[in-house]
Amino acid sequence: MPRPKPVVFGLYGWTPEYGYRYIHPANRRSFEWLEPVGKVFEKIDENDDWITLRYDEQQFFVSAELFKELYQKPPFSFGDQVRTTAPPAHQGLVSDVFFDERADTFQFQVVEKKRKIQRVFEADELVIE
């Protein structure tokens, strides 16, 4: 039985100014709405023409040219149940994963009771529930 592929995390620094040749036609609108800059994607597959990236529950076909692999793994990923370590207390699911290249740190947004908390949390402000 073949081994499952390890998840590769990375950034996809595309903006509309780059043009749409980097994004599969079926994904152009939804990828643009996502505003991908600074968000951490999971690379889940690749073939000759496109790589498949996942962000939360969405998948996108994109050109490999703009994908930048991150060699460190984020401490939390999409759907992880977390709680805050300091008041005010929050508990919910990780909905967004960001990477600040200048600070070399991950940041996270959390959904609590079906509402996205507007604050973005640093990794040391959350623990797995």
XYZ file of N, CA and C in Angstrom, residues 20-21 24 37 80 100:
18
model
N -4.409 36.378 -14.651
C -5.154 35.172 -14.285
C -4.568 33.888 -14.849
N -3.450 33.936 -15.510
C -2.890 32.703 -16.065
C -2.393 31.739 -14.992
N -6.451 28.442 -12.285
C -7.309 27.661 -13.185
C -8.613 28.429 -13.406
N -2.883 36.407 -0.344
C -1.592 36.872 0.156
C -1.535 36.766 1.680
N -9.049 22.758 13.793
C -8.581 22.399 15.135
C -9.427 23.124 16.178
N 3.242 35.514 8.863
C 3.896 36.810 8.777
C 5.361 36.548 8.456
